[in-house]
Structure formats: structure tokens, C-alpha cells
XYZ file of C-alpha atoms in Angstrom:
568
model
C -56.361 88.117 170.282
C -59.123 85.939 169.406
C -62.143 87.947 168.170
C -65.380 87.907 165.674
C -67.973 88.474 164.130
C -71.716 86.879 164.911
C -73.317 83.425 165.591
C -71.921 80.593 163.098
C -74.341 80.508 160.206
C -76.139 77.214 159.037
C -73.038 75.513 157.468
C -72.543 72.464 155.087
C -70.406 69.550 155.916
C -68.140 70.432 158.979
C -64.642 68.603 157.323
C -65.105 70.711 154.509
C -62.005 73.380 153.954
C -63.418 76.310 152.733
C -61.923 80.377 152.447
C -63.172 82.941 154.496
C -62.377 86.425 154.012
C -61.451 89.089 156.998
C -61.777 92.585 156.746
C -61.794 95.383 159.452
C -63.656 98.673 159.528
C -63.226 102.048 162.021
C -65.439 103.910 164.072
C -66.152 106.219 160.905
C -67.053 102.915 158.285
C -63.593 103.067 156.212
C -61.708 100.052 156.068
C -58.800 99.551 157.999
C -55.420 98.039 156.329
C -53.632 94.622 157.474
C -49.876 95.638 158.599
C -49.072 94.786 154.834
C -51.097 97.501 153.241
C -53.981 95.082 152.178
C -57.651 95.877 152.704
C -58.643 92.022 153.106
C -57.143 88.918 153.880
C -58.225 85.102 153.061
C -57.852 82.411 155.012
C -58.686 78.666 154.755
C -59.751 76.103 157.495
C -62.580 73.712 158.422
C -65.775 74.741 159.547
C -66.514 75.284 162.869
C -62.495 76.019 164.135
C -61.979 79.748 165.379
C -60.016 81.871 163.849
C -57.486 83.914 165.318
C -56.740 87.203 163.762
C -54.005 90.149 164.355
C -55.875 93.076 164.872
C -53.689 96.435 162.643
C -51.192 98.359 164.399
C -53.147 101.233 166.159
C -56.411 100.191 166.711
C -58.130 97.648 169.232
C -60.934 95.409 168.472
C -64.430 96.639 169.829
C -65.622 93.171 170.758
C -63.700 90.146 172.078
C -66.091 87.458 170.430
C -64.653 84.791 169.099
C -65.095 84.046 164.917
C -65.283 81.322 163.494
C -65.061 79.444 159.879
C -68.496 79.234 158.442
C -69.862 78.375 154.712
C -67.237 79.553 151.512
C -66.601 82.875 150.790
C -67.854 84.306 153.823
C -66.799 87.503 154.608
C -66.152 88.588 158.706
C -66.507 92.776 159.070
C -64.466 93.224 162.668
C -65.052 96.536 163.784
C -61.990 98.391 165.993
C -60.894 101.634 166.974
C -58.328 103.948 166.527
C -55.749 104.237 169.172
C -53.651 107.839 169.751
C -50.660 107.728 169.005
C -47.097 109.784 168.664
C -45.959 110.684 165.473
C -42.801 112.912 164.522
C -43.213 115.589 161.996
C -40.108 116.501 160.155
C -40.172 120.506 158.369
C -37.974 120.787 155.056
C -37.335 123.731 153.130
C -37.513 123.427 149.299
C -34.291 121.460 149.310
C -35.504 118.820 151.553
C -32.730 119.948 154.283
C -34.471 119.787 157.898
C -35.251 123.131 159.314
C -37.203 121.335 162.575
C -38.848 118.387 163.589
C -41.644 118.248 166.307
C -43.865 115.631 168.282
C -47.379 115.345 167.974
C -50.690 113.152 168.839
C -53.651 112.077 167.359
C -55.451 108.941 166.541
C -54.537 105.893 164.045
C -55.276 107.062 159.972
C -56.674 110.440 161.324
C -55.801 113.640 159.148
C -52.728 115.597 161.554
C -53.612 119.153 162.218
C -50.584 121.002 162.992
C -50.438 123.943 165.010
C -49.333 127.127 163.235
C -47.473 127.778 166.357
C -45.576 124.587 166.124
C -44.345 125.640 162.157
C -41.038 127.869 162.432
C -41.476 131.467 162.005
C -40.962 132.730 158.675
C -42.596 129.736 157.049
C -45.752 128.436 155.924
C -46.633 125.121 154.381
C -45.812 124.384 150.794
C -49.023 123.326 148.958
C -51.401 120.744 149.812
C -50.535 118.106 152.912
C -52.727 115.123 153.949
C -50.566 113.377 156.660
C -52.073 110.944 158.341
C -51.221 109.531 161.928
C -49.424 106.171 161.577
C -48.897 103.288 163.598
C -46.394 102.192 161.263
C -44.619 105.087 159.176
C -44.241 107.488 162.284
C -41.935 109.997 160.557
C -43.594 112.477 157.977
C -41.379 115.188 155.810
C -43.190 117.751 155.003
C -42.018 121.078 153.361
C -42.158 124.769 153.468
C -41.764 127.341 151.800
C -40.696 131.298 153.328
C -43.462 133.588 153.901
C -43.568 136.661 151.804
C -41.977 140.189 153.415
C -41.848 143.525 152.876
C -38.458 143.172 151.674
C -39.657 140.404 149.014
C -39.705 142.235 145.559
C -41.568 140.482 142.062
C -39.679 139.875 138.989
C -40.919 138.030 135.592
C -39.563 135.418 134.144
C -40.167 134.602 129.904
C -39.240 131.240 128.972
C -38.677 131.388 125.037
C -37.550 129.085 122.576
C -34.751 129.353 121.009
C -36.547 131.292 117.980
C -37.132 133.999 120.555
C -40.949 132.798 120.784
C -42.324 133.545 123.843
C -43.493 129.998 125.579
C -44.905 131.110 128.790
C -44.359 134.394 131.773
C -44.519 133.827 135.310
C -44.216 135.567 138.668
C -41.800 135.249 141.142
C -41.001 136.705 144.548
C -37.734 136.951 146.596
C -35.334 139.229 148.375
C -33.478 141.591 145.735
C -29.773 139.826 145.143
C -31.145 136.286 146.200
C -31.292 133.247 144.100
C -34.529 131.647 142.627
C -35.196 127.630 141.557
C -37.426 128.313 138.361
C -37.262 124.495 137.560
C -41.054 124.288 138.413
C -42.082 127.006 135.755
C -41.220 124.367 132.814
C -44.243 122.798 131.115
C -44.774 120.186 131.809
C -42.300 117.319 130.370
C -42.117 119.112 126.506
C -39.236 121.443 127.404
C -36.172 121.427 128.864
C -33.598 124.584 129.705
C -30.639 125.302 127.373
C -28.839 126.100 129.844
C -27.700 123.713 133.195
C -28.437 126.432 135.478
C -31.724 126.176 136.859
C -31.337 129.331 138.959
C -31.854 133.088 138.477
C -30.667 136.335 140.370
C -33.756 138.269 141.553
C -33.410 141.981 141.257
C -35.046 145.190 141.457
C -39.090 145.487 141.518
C -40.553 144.769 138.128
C -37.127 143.354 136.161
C -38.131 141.050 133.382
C -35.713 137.548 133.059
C -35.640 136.196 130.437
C -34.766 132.595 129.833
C -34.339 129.939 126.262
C -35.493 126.811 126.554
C -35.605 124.199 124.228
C -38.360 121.383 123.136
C -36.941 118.302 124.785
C -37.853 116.274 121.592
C -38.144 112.208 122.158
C -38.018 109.663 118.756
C -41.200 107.481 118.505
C -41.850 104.151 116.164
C -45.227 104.059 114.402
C -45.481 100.640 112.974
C -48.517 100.342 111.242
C -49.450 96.403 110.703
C -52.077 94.510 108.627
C -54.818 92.684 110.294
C -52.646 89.652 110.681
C -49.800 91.640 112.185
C -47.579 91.473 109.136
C -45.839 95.291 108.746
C -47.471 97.497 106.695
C -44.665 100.553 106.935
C -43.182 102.333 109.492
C -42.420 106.025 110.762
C -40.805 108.444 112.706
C -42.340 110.601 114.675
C -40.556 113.337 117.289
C -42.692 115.148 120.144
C -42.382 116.094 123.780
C -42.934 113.486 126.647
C -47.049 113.040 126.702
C -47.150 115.341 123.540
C -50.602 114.105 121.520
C -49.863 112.536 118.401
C -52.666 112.316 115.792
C -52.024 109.204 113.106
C -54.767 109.870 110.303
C -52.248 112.194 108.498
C -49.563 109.280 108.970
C -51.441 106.645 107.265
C -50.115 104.224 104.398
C -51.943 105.148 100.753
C -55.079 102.268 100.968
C -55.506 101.980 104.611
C -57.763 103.191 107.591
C -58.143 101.986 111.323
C -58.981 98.712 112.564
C -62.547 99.287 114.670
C -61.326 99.183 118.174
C -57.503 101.141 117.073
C -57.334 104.869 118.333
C -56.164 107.114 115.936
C -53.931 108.877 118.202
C -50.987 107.982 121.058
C -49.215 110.149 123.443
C -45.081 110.539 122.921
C -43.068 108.410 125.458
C -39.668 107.834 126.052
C -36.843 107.873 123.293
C -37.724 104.912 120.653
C -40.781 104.073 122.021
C -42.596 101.513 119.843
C -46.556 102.072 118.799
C -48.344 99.649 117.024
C -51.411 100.248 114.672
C -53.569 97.926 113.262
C -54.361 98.816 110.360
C -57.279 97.757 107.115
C -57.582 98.535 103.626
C -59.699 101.799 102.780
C -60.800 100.035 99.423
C -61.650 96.377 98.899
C -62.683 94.033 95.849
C -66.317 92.813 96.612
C -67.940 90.422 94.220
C -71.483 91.104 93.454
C -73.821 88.262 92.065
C -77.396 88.948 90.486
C -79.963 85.918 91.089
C -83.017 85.856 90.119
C -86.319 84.107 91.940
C -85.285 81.038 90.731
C -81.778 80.897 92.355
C -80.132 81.420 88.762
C -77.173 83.076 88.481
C -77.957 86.004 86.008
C -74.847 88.435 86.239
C -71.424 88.424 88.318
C -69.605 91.695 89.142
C -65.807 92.423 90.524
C -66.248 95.951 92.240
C -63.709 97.662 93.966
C -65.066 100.163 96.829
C -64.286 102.198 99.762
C -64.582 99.816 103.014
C -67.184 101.911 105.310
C -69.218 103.873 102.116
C -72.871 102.842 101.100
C -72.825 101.232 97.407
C -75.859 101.739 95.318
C -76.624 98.425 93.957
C -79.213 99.895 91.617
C -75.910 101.274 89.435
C -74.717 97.508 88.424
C -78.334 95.664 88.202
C -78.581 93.710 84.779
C -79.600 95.174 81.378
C -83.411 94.431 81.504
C -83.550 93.755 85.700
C -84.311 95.648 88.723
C -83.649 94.954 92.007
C -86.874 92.457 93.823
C -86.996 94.872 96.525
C -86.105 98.440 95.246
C -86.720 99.794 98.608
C -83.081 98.598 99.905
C -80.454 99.460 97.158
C -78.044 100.673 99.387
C -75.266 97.880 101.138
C -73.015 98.622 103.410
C -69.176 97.857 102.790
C -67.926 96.679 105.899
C -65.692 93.641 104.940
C -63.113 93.078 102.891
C -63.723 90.625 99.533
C -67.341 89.878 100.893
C -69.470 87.841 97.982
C -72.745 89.988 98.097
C -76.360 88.850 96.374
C -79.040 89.950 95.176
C -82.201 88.813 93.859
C -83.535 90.537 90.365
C -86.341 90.300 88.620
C -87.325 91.217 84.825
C -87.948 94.913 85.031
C -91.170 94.698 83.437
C -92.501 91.600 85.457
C -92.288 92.220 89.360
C -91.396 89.433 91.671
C -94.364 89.609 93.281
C -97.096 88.312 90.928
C -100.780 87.491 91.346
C -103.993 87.563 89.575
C -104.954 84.859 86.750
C -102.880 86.964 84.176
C -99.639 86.008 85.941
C -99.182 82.540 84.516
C -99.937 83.763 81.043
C -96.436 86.070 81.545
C -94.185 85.241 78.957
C -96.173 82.457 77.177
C -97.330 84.692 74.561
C -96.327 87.702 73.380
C -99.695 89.001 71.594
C -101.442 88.285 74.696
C -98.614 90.171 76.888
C -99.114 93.264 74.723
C -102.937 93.241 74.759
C -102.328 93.215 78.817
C -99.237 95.511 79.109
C -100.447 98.393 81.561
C -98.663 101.805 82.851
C -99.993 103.855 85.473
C -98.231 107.337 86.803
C -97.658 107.319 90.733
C -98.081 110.359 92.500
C -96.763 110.083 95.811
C -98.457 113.314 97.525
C -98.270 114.986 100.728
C -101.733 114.224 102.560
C -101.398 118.061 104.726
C -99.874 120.135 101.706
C -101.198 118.358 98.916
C -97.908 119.083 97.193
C -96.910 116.060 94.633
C -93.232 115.151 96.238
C -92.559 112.319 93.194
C -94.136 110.955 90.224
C -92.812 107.940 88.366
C -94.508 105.230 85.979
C -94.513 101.863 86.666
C -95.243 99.100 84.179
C -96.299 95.638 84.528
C -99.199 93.025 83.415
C -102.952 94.001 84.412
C -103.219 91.877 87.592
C -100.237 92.457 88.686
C -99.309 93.110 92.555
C -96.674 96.043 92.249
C -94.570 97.336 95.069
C -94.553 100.800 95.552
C -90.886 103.030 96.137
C -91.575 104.784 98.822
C -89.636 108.562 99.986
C -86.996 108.961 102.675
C -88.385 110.439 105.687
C -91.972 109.971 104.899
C -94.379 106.944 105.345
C -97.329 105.696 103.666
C -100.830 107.455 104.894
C -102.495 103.521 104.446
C -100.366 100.838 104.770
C -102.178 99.277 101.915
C -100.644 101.412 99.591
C -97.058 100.170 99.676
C -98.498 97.692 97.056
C -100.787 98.459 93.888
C -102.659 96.052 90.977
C -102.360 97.329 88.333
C -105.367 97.754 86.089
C -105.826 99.018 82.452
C -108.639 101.241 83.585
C -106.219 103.430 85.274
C -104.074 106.020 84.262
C -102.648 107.621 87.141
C -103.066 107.245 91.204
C -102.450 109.290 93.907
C -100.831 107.765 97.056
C -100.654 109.938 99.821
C -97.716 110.517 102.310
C -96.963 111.519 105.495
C -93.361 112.840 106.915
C -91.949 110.734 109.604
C -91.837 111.898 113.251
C -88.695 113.689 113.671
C -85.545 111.194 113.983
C -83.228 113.839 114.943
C -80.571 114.868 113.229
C -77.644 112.312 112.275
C -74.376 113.039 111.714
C -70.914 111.172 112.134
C -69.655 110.668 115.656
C -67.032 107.471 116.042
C -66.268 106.148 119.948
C -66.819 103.510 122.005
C -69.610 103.155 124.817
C -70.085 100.729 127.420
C -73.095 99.384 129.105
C -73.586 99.186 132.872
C -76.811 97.078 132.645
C -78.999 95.535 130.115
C -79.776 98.460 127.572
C -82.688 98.755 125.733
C -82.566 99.433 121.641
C -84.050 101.737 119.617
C -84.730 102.064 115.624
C -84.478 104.743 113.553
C -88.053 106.073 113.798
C -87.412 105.949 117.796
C -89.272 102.631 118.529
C -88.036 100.037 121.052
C -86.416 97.031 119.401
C -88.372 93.891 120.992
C -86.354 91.150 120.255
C -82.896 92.596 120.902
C -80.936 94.625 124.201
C -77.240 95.109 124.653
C -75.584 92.663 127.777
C -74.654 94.579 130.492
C -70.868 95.555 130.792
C -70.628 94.992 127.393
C -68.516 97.553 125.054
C -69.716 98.524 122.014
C -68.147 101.141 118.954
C -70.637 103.863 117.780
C -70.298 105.547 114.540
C -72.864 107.927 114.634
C -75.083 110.697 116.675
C -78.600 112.576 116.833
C -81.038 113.902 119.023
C -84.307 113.834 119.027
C -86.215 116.027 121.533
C -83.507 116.603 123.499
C -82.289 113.082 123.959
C -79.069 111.768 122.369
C -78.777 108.694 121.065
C -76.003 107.089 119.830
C -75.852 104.084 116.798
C -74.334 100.830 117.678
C -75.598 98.798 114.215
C -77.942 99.200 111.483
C -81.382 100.537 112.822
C -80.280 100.004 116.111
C -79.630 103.274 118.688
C -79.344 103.342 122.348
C -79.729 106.608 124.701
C -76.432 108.367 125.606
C -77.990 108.273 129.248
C -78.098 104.716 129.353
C -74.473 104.495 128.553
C -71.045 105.415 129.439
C -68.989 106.378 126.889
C -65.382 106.161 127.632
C -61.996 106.805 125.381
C -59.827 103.691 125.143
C -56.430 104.103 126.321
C -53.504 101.880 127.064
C -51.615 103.856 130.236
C -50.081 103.245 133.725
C -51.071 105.845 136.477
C -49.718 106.446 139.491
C -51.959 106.589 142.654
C -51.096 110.548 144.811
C -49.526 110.430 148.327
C -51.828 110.245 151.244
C -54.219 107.713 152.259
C -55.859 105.019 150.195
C -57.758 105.629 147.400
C -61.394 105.069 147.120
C -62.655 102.395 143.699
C -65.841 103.111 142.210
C -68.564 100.817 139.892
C -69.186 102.270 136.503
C -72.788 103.544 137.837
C -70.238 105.898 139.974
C -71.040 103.731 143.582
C -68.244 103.244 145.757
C -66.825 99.735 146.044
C -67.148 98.761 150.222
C -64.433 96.432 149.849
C -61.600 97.671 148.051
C -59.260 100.720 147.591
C -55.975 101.206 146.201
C -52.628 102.194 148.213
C -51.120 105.498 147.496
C -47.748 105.568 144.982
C -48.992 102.337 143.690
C -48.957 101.721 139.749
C -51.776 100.521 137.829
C -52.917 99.522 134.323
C -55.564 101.653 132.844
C -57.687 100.722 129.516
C -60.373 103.387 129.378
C -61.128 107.031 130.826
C -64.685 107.878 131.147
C -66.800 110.500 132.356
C -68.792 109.190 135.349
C -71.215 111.512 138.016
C -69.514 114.545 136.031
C -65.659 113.192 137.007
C -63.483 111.699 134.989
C -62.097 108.487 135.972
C -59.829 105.855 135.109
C -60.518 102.275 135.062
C -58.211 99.823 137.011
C -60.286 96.577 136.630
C -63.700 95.192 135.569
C -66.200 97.423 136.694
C -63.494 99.493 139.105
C -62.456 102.869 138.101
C -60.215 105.595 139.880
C -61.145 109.753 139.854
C -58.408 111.165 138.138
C -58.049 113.514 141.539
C -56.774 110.127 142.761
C -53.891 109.813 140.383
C -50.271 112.132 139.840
């Protein structure tokens, strides 16, 4: 059947090939597979020719006009209905062995309602069932289970290990003398029965069974490797199937995680190989001391923890202090990094003025005559309360920066900087604490943008010059709120809100889509993508779980995730 969509659009040149896409929709707005399970289907031709198009088993097109090849990547919505049709409905007990099979009706990809007259007597339906009519598959197993009778009586049954701990209890029910499957009261894939026999005798009202099982224990191989991949070591590790794992109490003497490495895996199957990438804990940094002149006035070889804050102020020159003594602190983040610093004589500062400053060093007598120290009081302005006093030394004339206190900021902004003059003694700067920045404390993950996110400094301001991409993933190492809101730390002085973010747990997984129908994708802002879904007991790769309109969800592809509802 030829059919389509509307009027050809405005095109470009009519000998041009290009690919159109075709994709049909039902009366309810869900798209409609091709007979091969796929959602869409491209095609190629020239512009202007029609194209003819196989509408799905059960369901008829609800328009006969003709489509046609228009501009690239245009996509052509056909719209069609669902036929009735007969499917055959096959009842199993819990071995799968065919107790009945009946006939009903009901429209293409429509949910099947059965009867309860049409299930034998005696049974019910085991669990959950969403068949679905078919034009295709038109045979559907599903099973049952007996219905419960006055005659049924409840036993108990333990599973221990064999150290006579008690794992788990259960209920089940059955006529006295009959036979029970308890293969479904394992957990999970960690244990496994000592014994082959996977049934029990029911008996009288209340009996308690009692029944060993065993940890069914699979060998993994941790191979921890350097950042070039060379092997670092390697262990052993023994766990039940999907049994978490935690590495930090594994690691080699001298190492931590790479960045982006989890420091966890789940057990797999017998000698299943992990890799961990792997970077030294302590490094050698070299630390050079310049001074304003670019001169090379001290070299150090330190060795310290990669991650930790140095003070720089411990290793400054005899006779030297740091230019700007505001910012001793570094960050060790790299291993063998060359680090500098500028220095000036402690008691000259580096930031001279007045007509004394060229006299500095020229002459000693003169240098005395103008030597000046003054006592800083750095004072709260509300309490009055003196929170530091130091003295500070220097040549009258003399531009003098001032050390300011953690979590407070200067009342003037003049003050950050005195003169110093021989006429004074002492000054009082006053001080006033910092709007609240929330409490910080350590919080490592990784978070990943679904637009372009703003950025935030430590006192809470917006960052100007500087946003995060959008679907870009970024590694947080720390956490506070302020007021309520949480932000989370993506570099120095730089914070986004948690709200603005997804954060999401990297894994490195295959899942399995559930029986049924198709299941629905969804963007990272938790909308549902119109033109794909995935087919049920299909595999796919998954890289991160995240937490998305309160359900978690798996993703499948670049901005495509699965709810975890979706998946076995």
C-alpha cells in the first residue's frame, strides 16, 4: 500500500539522494514496531519519488495518501490502527507442563484481559502478566499457580549455613504429605543448597524445615595497574554472584584511585578479571623560591601525600616570606609537579612605595633610623572582641599587606593594605564574619550536567566568566549547604547547585530489558524520548545509574536512560 504523510515540503535539488526516516504511531500516540521489532526505518531515494511502505502486521493505515521523499533527514509519522485479532493463550503449572490452552480476541499491542472464567478451576495466575495481543507471536505461556484450600496447611522453612546460622525463614503452603519446590526461597545468586534435592515434604500445621545451604563462592582477579597500565599487584578475592566488593582495604602500600576509578565492583563469574587504575598516595614535588626579580633563591625536594594541602609557609627561606601570605596553602594534585613561589625579604614587602623605598638597602644607618613596627589588631566591628594581633615590620613608607582571618572579611576594603608610619604604634582594623558558606565536608562522586550550569564561589557568588557545558561530567570532592541548598565542588572556588545537576554512580554493567512490551527511553531531564524504545529481553550496555524524577535509571546511550522497573 502506498500511503503518507502531508504536502512535499520546499525541497533542494530534485536528483539529490537523500534519507528519510518512517515511523508509525497508534490511535493512543505509542509507536508502532516494523515486522522486525524496530521503531523506525530509513530509506534513501531522490526527491520527489513516492515511497511505498509495508504497513506492521495488525494494523491498517488511517489515510491512503501517498508520501513522498522530501529534504534529508525528514521524518514521515503514518498514523494506523489496531486491527482485532486471535491469539491463543497457553496455561502452565509451575513446571511449564500445559494444563489448558484457550482462544481469545482483542486488538494489535493491546494488554489481554482474560476472563477468570476462562482460567481452570483451582488456579489463579502466578505473579504479574502483561501479554499483549500479537499479530506476530500469537501463542502466549503463561503460568499458574493452585489456589489455596482448606486442606492447604503452612510449614516454615530455615535455610542455614552450614555453621547452623540462620540465613533466612519463609512460609509455605501445601496439602500435608505433598511435595514443595523451595528453589525460589534462595537469595538471590550468593547461595546455593548442599544438598541436590530442591524439594521438601510438607507436613502437619506449623512444622519447622529446616534446610543447609552453602555460600556459592566465585574466584575474582583484582589487578591493580599504574597509570600507564603496567601491573601494580594482583589479588584474590571470593564472594557470591553480584556480592559488593569494596577495594580501599585491598590497595597496594603507596597507592590510591585514579579520579574517574570506583572503589568498588560487584563479584561475577568464576575468574572474572577487574582492573583498577591505580596512583601513588605520595609524590616527590620540587619546590623553587624566586624572588621579584625572577632569581632563584632556594630549591626544595618534598615528598607529600597526592590530594593533602601543603603549607608552603613551613619551607620559605631563612630571612623570606611568602609575596602574598594570604595563599600559603597548594594543593597536591600531580605527581612530580615543579611548584614556585615568589619571596620577598621578610623585612622589606614586595609591594613598596613612598620615597623611602629606593633608599632600602643602600644604607644601613639610614634603614635603622626608618625601621618601623606597628601591632595589628584585627577586631570584630559588632563584638569588639580582638580575634588576632601580630606585628609587622617594614620601612616608614612602606605599603604593607595585611593577613587577613578565615571566614571573616575586611569592614573597608582599604584596609587589606597599611603604610606604615613611625608615628604609630598600634592600629585597629576591623572585621566582619563572612555570610554563612555552609558547612563543607568531604563528599567524592561524579555529577553530570543536563544544560549549561552556572558556578558559584565559595562566599556563594556567581562566577562570571566561567559555566559548566551541558552534558558534560564532572567529579566532585566535596559538599555543603547553605540555606537549605546543596552545592556540590567541582574545582577550586568553584560550586554548582545539586539541583542543577544529576549526580549519577559510574558503573560498567549489561542489563537485561523485562518481558512485555517495549520499553520507554528517557532524556536526563527525565522527558520521554518520542522516537525510540527498547525491545523486551534485549541486552544493553550501561555506564551510569542515576536518580532522575525520584527513579532510578540506567543509562543506555547519550542522553537515554532506562527506569530500573524496565530491567530483570
Amino acid at each position: 500500500m502506498s500511503i503518507s504523510a502531508d504536502n512535499i515540503e520546499n525541497v533542494d535539488d530534485p536528483q539529490k539522494k537523500v534519507s528519510n526516516q518512517i515511523q508509525f504511531v497508534d490511535e493512543e500516540g505509542g509507536l508502532v514496531r516494523f515486522d522486525n521489532g524496530k521503531y523506525s526505518k530509513n530509506i534513501t531515494g531522490k526527491i520527489g519519488d513516492k515511497i511505498n511502505v509495508k504497513i506492521p502486521a495488525g494494523y491498517t493505515a488511517q489515510s491512503d495518501t501517498p508520501i513522498y521523499f522530501t529534504n534529508d533527514n525528514k521524518v514521515h509519522v503514518i498514523k494506523v490502527d489496531a486491527q482485532e485479532i486471535e491469539n491463543t493463550i497457553i496455561f502452565t503449572d509451575g513446571y511449564y507442563d500445559e494444563i489448558k490452552r484457550i482462544t481469545i480476541k482483542g486488538k494489535t499491542n493491546h494488554v489481554m484481559n482474560i476472563p477468570s472464567e476462562q482460567i481452570p478451576k483451582g488456579y489463579r495466575i502466578f505473579g504479574f502478566y502483561d501479554k499483549r495481543f500479537s499479530a506476530i507471536e500469537k501463542e502466549h505461556k503463561i503460568q499458574l499457580t493452585e489456589v489455596y484450600t482448606k486442606d492447604y496447611v503452612t510449614n516454615v522453612v530455615v535455610l542455614k549455613d552450614v555453621n547452623d546460622r540462620e540465613i533466612t525463614r519463609s512460609e509455605i503452603q501445601g496439602v500435608e504429605g505433598s511435595r514443595y519446590d523451595i528453589s525460589d526461597l534462595l537469595l538471590g545468586k550468593v547461595y546455593k543448597f548442599v544438598s541436590n534435592d530442591r524439594d521438601v515434604i510438607i507436613k502437619s500445621e506449623g512444622t519447622i524445615i529446616y534446610v543447609t545451604v552453602k555460600k556459592d563462592e566465585k574466584k575474582n582477579i583484582v589487578i591493580f595497574n599504574d597509570a600507564l597500565g603496567n601491573q601494580i599487584i594482583q589479588k584474590e578475592v571470593y564472594g557470591g554472584i553480584d556480592e559488593r566488593i569494596e577495594l580501599r582495604g585491598l590497595l597496594p602500600e603507596g597507592y590510591t584511585f585514579e579520579k574517574d576509578q570506583n572503589d568498588y565492583f560487584n563479584i561475577k563469574n568464576d575468574n572474572y578479571k577487574v582492573i583498577v587504575r591505580l596512583r601513588k598516595s605520595n609524590t616527590r614535588n620540587k619546590f623553587i623560591f624566586k624572588d621579584i626579580n625572577n632569581k632563584v633563591i632556594d630549591e626544595k625536594n618534598i615528598d607529600v601525600q597526592i590530594g593533602s594541602y601543603f603549607d608552603v609557609k613551613k619551607i620559605v627561606p631563612k630571612g623570606y616570606v611568602l609575596k602574598d601570605p594570604n595563599s600559603p596553602y597548594v594543593l597536591i594534585n600531580d605527581e612530580n609537579k615543579v611548584l614556585e613561589f615568589r619571596i620577598v625579604k621578610q623585612q622589606v614587602s614586595s609591594h613598596t612605595e613612598g620615597n623611602n623605598s629606593n633608599s632600602v638597602g643602600n644604607n644601613n644607618s639610614n634603614n635603622h633610623n626608618n625601621h618601623v613596627e606597628i601591632q595589628i589588631n584585627l577586631v570584630d566591628k559588632d563584638t569588639k572582641e580582638v580575634l588576632r594581633s601580630y606585628i609587622i615590620q617594614g620601612i616608614h613608607g612602606q605599603k604593607i599587606n595585611v593577613q587577613g582571618i578565615e571566614k571573616y572579611d575586611f569592614v573597608n576594603d582599604k584596609d587589606r593594605n597599611v603604610i606604615l608610619n613611625k608615628s604609630n604604634k598600634s592600629l585597629n582594623i576591623f572585621m566582619s564574619k563572612k555570610k554563612n558558606i555552609g558547612t563543607v565536608t568531604k563528599y567524592n562522586s561524579v555529577i553530570s550536567t543536563t544544560g549549561v550550569t552556572i558556578l558559584y564561589n565559595d562566599d556563594g557568588k556567581m562566577v562570571g566568566n566561567r559555566s559548566l557545558g551541558k552534558n558534560s561530567s564532572w567529579k566532585i570532592d566535596k559538599m555543603k549547604a547553605v540555606n537549605g541548598t546543596v552545592y556540590y565542588r567541582v574545582a577550586t572556588n568553584e560550586w554548582v547547585k545539586a539541583n542543577d545537576v544529576k549526580e549519577y554512580t559510574i558503573v560498567n554493567s549489561v542489563i537485561i530489558t523485562k518481558d512485555g512490551t517495549f520499553k520507554y527511553l528517557y532524556t536526563s531531564e527525565g522527558k520521554m524520548v518520542g522516537n525510540r524504545a527498547l525491545s523486551k529481553n534485549s541486552s544493553w550496555y550501561s555506564d551510569k545509574i542515576a536518580t532522575i524524577n525520584g527513579e532510578k535509571m540506567y543509562r543506555v546511550a547519550t542522553n537515554e536512560w532506562i527506569k530500573a522497573s524496565d530491567i530483570k
